[in-house]
Amino acid sequence: MKLSITRGPARAAACTAIAARLLLGLMVEAPVTHNGAWLSAIMGGLLAAPWLLCVQYLRRRSSDNPALLSFVLMALTIWDAAVVLNAVTRSAGYLALDRSPPAVLALPIGLAALWCVYRNGDAVGYGAMLWARIALILLPGIALLQVRYLRSEWLWPLLGSGWQAIFDGAVESAGSIVAAAAVLLLEDEKSEGASKQPSPMPMLAGAVATAVAMILLRLMMTPTQLDDGGWVNRLDSLLCNGRAPLYLQLPLIVMWFGGLLHLLACECFAASAFLQQLCAPLTGRLCGLLIVSGVLLLSRFEALVGLRGAVSRWSFAAAGILTALTMLRSAKPKGGLAECAPDH
């Protein structure tokens, strides 16, 4: 089986994955931004925009990704998928009444991601399209029903911990966007001409706008704690803060888990496809099994997952520089005489 994804599903998959990744990173993983988290999301999107444009240029020039770029993006998506799997497992443990061990919770999540990879890229993308339609119904409904519980004064101070924390959050968010949107480098253009290739900017804007809306709703629902608060406390503030009735908490929990599961499936598929590009003899099923197994194993090392912020900052710089150099190299005209040129 060859792992592939066409342009429409790839854009849908990336859009949903980016929105979920920004919400996870800025609301649960990175407490230092405080009320400035929504500004970090916007700035992170602006920082990642040139990278997406470079990706679009590379897809126009060639359907084959350079081996080094594929390897770096594969390593990045494996790492980020492990962080996401750890977050889904911890979220499930937070809601599980029987306090199941993390390994017991992680295994079915990994099997679900493997099944998604086996269905191939278009299935992941069309699943994202369906999920986006469901989210468009749930999110406005949640906002309207929660409006009497929202407090706009809790958005102040707008800058939260200051510009430095906002910029740090923006750089980490940009690195997370690179991992979530790596699937765009796998777009299959055989059925469409390069001239018809749409810009990825509307997709990025939609993803960032969705994440910003979710962040603002969270900030207006509960006052921001000035101290760290802990991972579980921040998740509790997002999902089960007690201010809204239970019937409003359930749709938000559905959006949370649905978004994270899609993000995990998208990154596992992207990493598996990159692995198949690097090792052509491997089948898609074997690549998926190897990647998901690696993600499951890596997600169990809490110390490694705890380095998420530093890795995101490094990965954004590395992926950006490497993609730009690849783009410049592909734009350089090849030397030598044309095949039909006369010999002087």
Short mmCIF file of C-alpha atoms in Angstrom, two decimals:
data_model
loop_
_atom_site.label_atom_id
_atom_site.label_comp_id
_atom_site.label_asym_id
_atom_site.label_seq_id
_atom_site.Cartn_x
_atom_site.Cartn_y
_atom_site.Cartn_z
CA MET A 1 0.00 0.00 0.00
CA LYS A 2 1.29 3.45 -0.93
CA LEU A 3 0.50 6.20 1.54
CA SER A 4 -0.82 9.27 -0.26
CA ILE A 5 -3.23 12.16 0.18
CA THR A 6 -4.80 14.53 -2.33
CA ARG A 7 -4.83 18.30 -2.01
CA GLY A 8 -8.34 18.91 -0.64
CA PRO A 9 -8.14 16.36 2.17
CA ALA A 10 -4.57 17.48 2.98
CA ARG A 11 -5.69 21.08 3.46
CA ALA A 12 -8.64 19.97 5.62
CA ALA A 13 -6.42 17.69 7.68
CA ALA A 14 -3.85 20.44 8.26
CA CYS A 15 -6.49 23.05 9.17
CA THR A 16 -8.11 20.91 11.85
CA ALA A 17 -4.75 19.70 13.16
CA ILE A 18 -3.35 23.24 13.48
CA ALA A 19 -6.40 24.48 15.40
CA ALA A 20 -6.24 21.56 17.84
CA ARG A 21 -2.47 21.88 18.29
CA LEU A 22 -2.64 25.61 19.08
CA LEU A 23 -5.37 25.07 21.66
CA LEU A 24 -3.42 22.26 23.33
CA GLY A 25 -0.14 24.14 23.32
CA LEU A 26 -1.37 27.51 24.54
CA MET A 27 -4.13 26.53 26.95
CA VAL A 28 -2.81 23.38 28.61
CA GLU A 29 0.90 22.93 27.89
CA ALA A 30 2.21 26.52 28.12
CA PRO A 31 0.91 28.43 31.14
CA VAL A 32 3.36 31.33 30.96
CA THR A 33 1.45 33.26 28.29
CA HIS A 34 -1.66 33.66 30.50
CA ASN A 35 -4.11 36.15 28.96
CA GLY A 36 -1.78 36.77 26.03
CA ALA A 37 -2.27 33.24 24.67
CA TRP A 38 -4.58 34.43 21.90
CA LEU A 39 -1.92 36.88 20.74
CA SER A 40 0.64 34.05 20.72
CA ALA A 41 -1.69 32.06 18.44
CA ILE A 42 -1.96 34.94 15.96
CA MET A 43 1.77 35.66 16.01
CA GLY A 44 2.57 31.97 15.69
CA GLY A 45 0.39 31.79 12.59
CA LEU A 46 2.19 34.80 11.11
CA LEU A 47 5.59 33.23 11.80
CA ALA A 48 4.54 29.95 10.20
CA ALA A 49 2.98 31.59 7.12
CA PRO A 50 6.28 31.96 5.18
CA TRP A 51 7.06 28.30 5.82
CA LEU A 52 3.70 27.28 4.35
CA LEU A 53 4.40 29.42 1.29
CA CYS A 54 7.77 27.69 0.87
CA VAL A 55 6.00 24.34 1.11
CA GLN A 56 3.57 25.42 -1.62
CA TYR A 57 6.48 26.47 -3.84
CA LEU A 58 8.24 23.14 -3.34
CA ARG A 59 5.08 21.23 -4.28
CA ARG A 60 4.83 23.25 -7.48
CA ARG A 61 8.44 22.53 -8.44
CA SER A 62 8.55 18.81 -7.69
CA SER A 63 6.44 15.98 -6.29
CA ASP A 64 9.51 14.41 -4.64
CA ASN A 65 10.65 15.78 -1.28
CA PRO A 66 14.41 15.95 -0.56
CA ALA A 67 15.52 13.15 1.74
CA LEU A 68 16.95 15.45 4.43
CA LEU A 69 13.79 17.55 4.61
CA SER A 70 11.63 14.41 4.77
CA PHE A 71 13.79 13.00 7.57
CA VAL A 72 13.67 16.20 9.65
CA LEU A 73 9.90 16.54 9.27
CA MET A 74 9.41 12.85 10.05
CA ALA A 75 11.43 13.20 13.27
CA LEU A 76 9.52 16.35 14.20
CA THR A 77 6.10 14.81 13.60
CA ILE A 78 7.02 11.65 15.54
CA TRP A 79 8.09 13.75 18.52
CA ASP A 80 5.02 15.97 18.39
CA ALA A 81 2.71 12.97 17.92
CA ALA A 82 4.21 11.48 21.08
CA VAL A 83 3.46 14.72 22.95
CA VAL A 84 -0.11 14.70 21.61
CA LEU A 85 -0.60 11.02 22.50
CA ASN A 86 0.64 11.77 26.02
CA ALA A 87 -1.86 14.64 26.24
CA VAL A 88 -4.76 12.46 25.04
CA THR A 89 -3.79 9.76 27.54
CA ARG A 90 -3.60 12.25 30.40
CA SER A 91 -6.92 13.77 29.35
CA ALA A 92 -8.54 10.32 29.30
CA GLY A 93 -7.03 9.58 32.71
CA TYR A 94 -8.44 12.85 34.02
CA LEU A 95 -11.97 11.85 32.98
CA ALA A 96 -11.66 8.09 33.69
CA LEU A 97 -13.50 7.22 36.88
CA ASP A 98 -11.70 3.91 37.34
CA ARG A 99 -8.19 5.49 37.29
CA SER A 100 -6.86 3.15 34.65
CA PRO A 101 -3.05 2.97 34.23
CA PRO A 102 -1.67 5.28 31.48
CA ALA A 103 -0.42 2.33 29.40
CA VAL A 104 -3.92 0.84 29.35
CA LEU A 105 -5.35 4.14 28.15
CA ALA A 106 -2.61 4.77 25.58
CA LEU A 107 -2.86 1.42 23.79
CA PRO A 108 -6.40 1.83 22.32
CA ILE A 109 -5.55 5.41 21.34
CA GLY A 110 -2.50 4.15 19.46
CA LEU A 111 -4.55 1.41 17.80
CA ALA A 112 -7.07 4.03 16.67
CA ALA A 113 -4.27 6.12 15.15
CA LEU A 114 -2.87 3.03 13.40
CA TRP A 115 -6.30 2.23 11.95
CA CYS A 116 -6.52 5.78 10.59
CA VAL A 117 -3.11 5.43 8.92
CA TYR A 118 -4.23 2.13 7.37
CA ARG A 119 -7.28 3.88 5.86
CA ASN A 120 -4.77 6.19 4.05
CA GLY A 121 -4.52 9.96 3.77
CA ASP A 122 -7.79 10.83 2.09
CA ALA A 123 -9.73 9.07 4.84
CA VAL A 124 -7.89 11.21 7.42
CA GLY A 125 -8.62 14.35 5.40
CA TYR A 126 -12.29 13.62 4.79
CA GLY A 127 -12.64 12.78 8.48
CA ALA A 128 -11.26 16.26 9.20
CA MET A 129 -13.84 17.78 6.85
CA LEU A 130 -16.62 16.02 8.72
CA TRP A 131 -15.17 17.03 12.07
CA ALA A 132 -14.87 20.67 10.93
CA ARG A 133 -18.58 20.73 10.08
CA ILE A 134 -19.44 19.28 13.47
CA ALA A 135 -17.19 21.85 15.19
CA LEU A 136 -18.86 24.69 13.28
CA ILE A 137 -22.15 23.57 14.82
CA LEU A 138 -20.82 22.91 18.32
CA LEU A 139 -18.61 25.99 18.79
CA PRO A 140 -21.22 28.72 18.08
CA GLY A 141 -23.77 26.76 20.09
CA ILE A 142 -21.42 26.51 23.06
CA ALA A 143 -20.58 30.22 22.81
CA LEU A 144 -24.25 31.28 22.70
CA LEU A 145 -25.28 29.05 25.59
CA GLN A 146 -22.30 30.10 27.70
CA VAL A 147 -22.62 33.83 27.04
CA ARG A 148 -24.19 34.60 30.44
CA TYR A 149 -21.30 32.86 32.18
CA LEU A 150 -18.58 34.72 30.28
CA ARG A 151 -16.70 37.63 31.87
CA SER A 152 -14.92 39.93 29.43
CA GLU A 153 -13.06 41.62 32.30
CA TRP A 154 -11.12 38.37 32.83
CA LEU A 155 -9.35 39.03 29.52
CA TRP A 156 -7.39 41.79 31.23
CA PRO A 157 -4.49 42.42 31.30
CA LEU A 158 -4.47 41.66 27.60
CA LEU A 159 -0.72 41.10 27.48
CA GLY A 160 -0.78 38.54 30.27
CA SER A 161 2.82 37.94 31.35
CA GLY A 162 4.20 40.46 28.85
CA TRP A 163 5.52 40.54 25.31
CA GLN A 164 8.45 38.24 26.00
CA ALA A 165 6.17 35.41 27.16
CA ILE A 166 3.82 36.07 24.23
CA PHE A 167 6.69 35.90 21.73
CA ASP A 168 8.06 32.71 23.31
CA GLY A 169 4.59 31.19 23.01
CA ALA A 170 4.38 32.36 19.40
CA VAL A 171 7.67 30.67 18.44
CA GLU A 172 6.62 27.43 20.15
CA SER A 173 3.24 27.66 18.38
CA ALA A 174 4.97 28.12 15.03
CA GLY A 175 6.99 24.96 15.66
CA SER A 176 3.80 23.10 16.52
CA ILE A 177 2.18 24.37 13.30
CA VAL A 178 5.07 22.96 11.28
CA ALA A 179 4.44 19.51 12.76
CA ALA A 180 0.67 19.71 12.36
CA ALA A 181 0.91 21.00 8.76
CA ALA A 182 3.73 18.71 7.57
CA VAL A 183 1.07 16.71 5.74
CA LEU A 184 0.93 19.52 3.15
CA LEU A 185 4.30 18.37 1.79
CA LEU A 186 2.63 15.08 0.86
CA GLU A 187 -0.08 16.50 -1.39
CA ASP A 188 -0.60 14.41 -4.51
CA GLU A 189 -0.86 16.74 -7.50
CA LYS A 190 -1.17 14.18 -10.28
CA SER A 191 -4.83 14.98 -10.80
CA GLU A 192 -4.43 18.78 -10.64
CA GLY A 193 -2.18 21.21 -12.44
CA ALA A 194 0.23 23.42 -10.55
CA SER A 195 -1.57 26.50 -11.84
CA LYS A 196 -4.69 25.46 -9.92
CA GLN A 197 -2.87 25.20 -6.62
CA PRO A 198 -4.67 27.44 -4.09
CA SER A 199 -2.84 29.39 -1.43
CA PRO A 200 -2.59 27.77 2.02
CA MET A 201 -3.15 31.14 3.70
CA PRO A 202 -6.98 30.86 3.98
CA MET A 203 -6.55 27.43 5.56
CA LEU A 204 -4.03 28.80 8.07
CA ALA A 205 -6.22 31.81 8.85
CA GLY A 206 -9.23 29.58 9.48
CA ALA A 207 -7.25 27.32 11.81
CA VAL A 208 -5.79 30.22 13.79
CA ALA A 209 -9.19 31.96 14.01
CA THR A 210 -10.77 28.78 15.40
CA ALA A 211 -8.01 28.40 17.99
CA VAL A 212 -8.27 32.08 18.99
CA ALA A 213 -12.05 31.76 19.44
CA MET A 214 -11.60 28.70 21.67
CA ILE A 215 -8.86 30.44 23.69
CA LEU A 216 -10.96 33.58 24.23
CA LEU A 217 -13.93 31.49 25.37
CA ARG A 218 -11.72 29.73 27.88
CA LEU A 219 -10.20 32.98 29.16
CA MET A 220 -13.65 34.52 29.69
CA MET A 221 -14.99 31.41 31.44
CA THR A 222 -12.52 31.21 34.33
CA PRO A 223 -10.03 33.77 35.71
CA THR A 224 -6.43 33.11 34.77
CA GLN A 225 -4.20 31.84 37.58
CA LEU A 226 -0.98 33.79 37.97
CA ASP A 227 0.99 30.76 39.12
CA ASP A 228 1.72 27.60 37.06
CA GLY A 229 -1.32 25.72 38.36
CA GLY A 230 -0.23 22.37 36.93
CA TRP A 231 -1.19 20.50 33.76
CA VAL A 232 -4.29 18.86 35.23
CA ASN A 233 -5.53 22.11 36.76
CA ARG A 234 -5.28 23.88 33.41
CA LEU A 235 -7.14 21.02 31.72
CA ASP A 236 -9.78 21.17 34.44
CA SER A 237 -10.17 24.91 33.88
CA LEU A 238 -10.70 24.27 30.17
CA LEU A 239 -13.11 21.33 30.29
CA CYS A 240 -14.83 21.05 33.67
CA ASN A 241 -14.53 24.42 35.35
CA GLY A 242 -17.89 24.13 37.15
CA ARG A 243 -19.21 27.52 36.03
CA ALA A 244 -21.22 26.12 33.12
CA PRO A 245 -23.87 23.38 33.37
CA LEU A 246 -22.90 19.80 32.58
CA TYR A 247 -24.78 19.84 29.28
CA LEU A 248 -22.38 22.54 28.07
CA GLN A 249 -19.28 20.77 29.30
CA LEU A 250 -20.03 17.62 27.29
CA PRO A 251 -19.89 19.31 23.81
CA LEU A 252 -16.60 20.96 24.79
CA ILE A 253 -15.17 17.60 25.89
CA VAL A 254 -16.29 16.12 22.56
CA MET A 255 -14.51 18.92 20.68
CA TRP A 256 -11.38 18.48 22.77
CA PHE A 257 -10.99 14.75 22.27
CA GLY A 258 -12.17 14.83 18.65
CA GLY A 259 -9.63 17.51 17.76
CA LEU A 260 -6.73 15.80 19.54
CA LEU A 261 -7.50 12.39 18.03
CA HIS A 262 -7.57 13.89 14.55
CA LEU A 263 -4.30 15.72 15.26
CA LEU A 264 -2.70 12.45 16.34
CA ALA A 265 -3.96 10.60 13.27
CA CYS A 266 -2.77 13.38 10.94
CA GLU A 267 0.75 13.46 12.40
CA CYS A 268 1.07 9.66 12.50
CA PHE A 269 0.01 9.48 8.85
CA ALA A 270 2.45 12.24 7.84
CA ALA A 271 5.35 10.56 9.66
CA SER A 272 4.47 7.18 8.10
CA ALA A 273 4.34 8.69 4.60
CA PHE A 274 7.71 10.41 5.09
CA LEU A 275 9.17 7.09 6.25
CA GLN A 276 7.85 5.39 3.12
CA GLN A 277 9.45 8.09 0.96
CA LEU A 278 12.78 7.51 2.69
CA CYS A 279 12.51 3.70 2.58
CA ALA A 280 10.64 2.93 -0.63
CA PRO A 281 10.67 -0.89 -0.23
CA LEU A 282 8.58 -0.63 2.97
CA THR A 283 4.82 -0.99 2.60
CA GLY A 284 2.47 1.63 3.98
CA ARG A 285 1.12 -0.76 6.61
CA LEU A 286 4.59 -1.57 7.91
CA CYS A 287 5.52 2.12 7.99
CA GLY A 288 2.37 2.89 9.94
CA LEU A 289 3.06 0.10 12.41
CA LEU A 290 6.65 1.26 12.96
CA ILE A 291 5.70 4.92 13.41
CA VAL A 292 2.76 4.34 15.76
CA SER A 293 4.82 1.88 17.82
CA GLY A 294 7.57 4.47 18.11
CA VAL A 295 5.09 7.17 19.09
CA LEU A 296 3.57 4.93 21.76
CA LEU A 297 6.99 4.15 23.19
CA LEU A 298 8.20 7.74 23.13
CA SER A 299 5.00 9.05 24.76
CA ARG A 300 5.76 7.00 27.89
CA PHE A 301 8.92 9.03 28.61
CA GLU A 302 7.61 12.00 30.57
CA ALA A 303 11.03 13.67 30.68
CA LEU A 304 11.27 13.71 26.89
CA VAL A 305 7.72 14.99 26.50
CA GLY A 306 8.54 17.72 29.01
CA LEU A 307 11.04 19.20 26.56
CA ARG A 308 8.21 20.12 24.19
CA GLY A 309 8.77 23.88 24.36
CA ALA A 310 12.50 23.75 23.63
CA VAL A 311 11.99 21.20 20.85
CA SER A 312 9.24 23.31 19.24
CA ARG A 313 11.46 26.40 19.19
CA TRP A 314 14.39 24.46 17.75
CA SER A 315 12.27 22.58 15.24
CA PHE A 316 10.67 25.73 13.87
CA ALA A 317 14.06 27.28 13.17
CA ALA A 318 15.50 24.06 11.75
CA ALA A 319 12.49 23.27 9.54
CA GLY A 320 12.25 26.87 8.35
CA ILE A 321 15.91 27.17 7.39
CA LEU A 322 16.04 23.74 5.76
CA THR A 323 12.84 24.35 3.76
CA ALA A 324 14.09 27.76 2.59
CA LEU A 325 17.44 26.30 1.49
CA THR A 326 15.63 23.51 -0.34
CA MET A 327 13.42 26.05 -2.07
CA LEU A 328 16.42 28.14 -3.15
CA ARG A 329 18.20 25.05 -4.44
CA SER A 330 15.17 23.97 -6.47
CA ALA A 331 14.85 27.47 -7.93
CA LYS A 332 18.49 27.48 -9.12
CA PRO A 333 18.63 26.71 -12.85
CA LYS A 334 20.60 23.64 -13.78
CA GLY A 335 23.77 24.24 -15.77
CA GLY A 336 24.90 22.53 -18.91
CA LEU A 337 23.87 22.63 -22.54
CA ALA A 338 20.39 21.80 -23.59
CA GLU A 339 20.02 18.39 -25.17
CA CYS A 340 19.21 19.82 -28.60
CA ALA A 341 21.61 22.75 -28.47
CA PRO A 342 24.08 22.93 -31.36
CA ASP A 343 27.68 21.94 -30.56
CA HIS A 344 30.10 24.80 -31.20
#
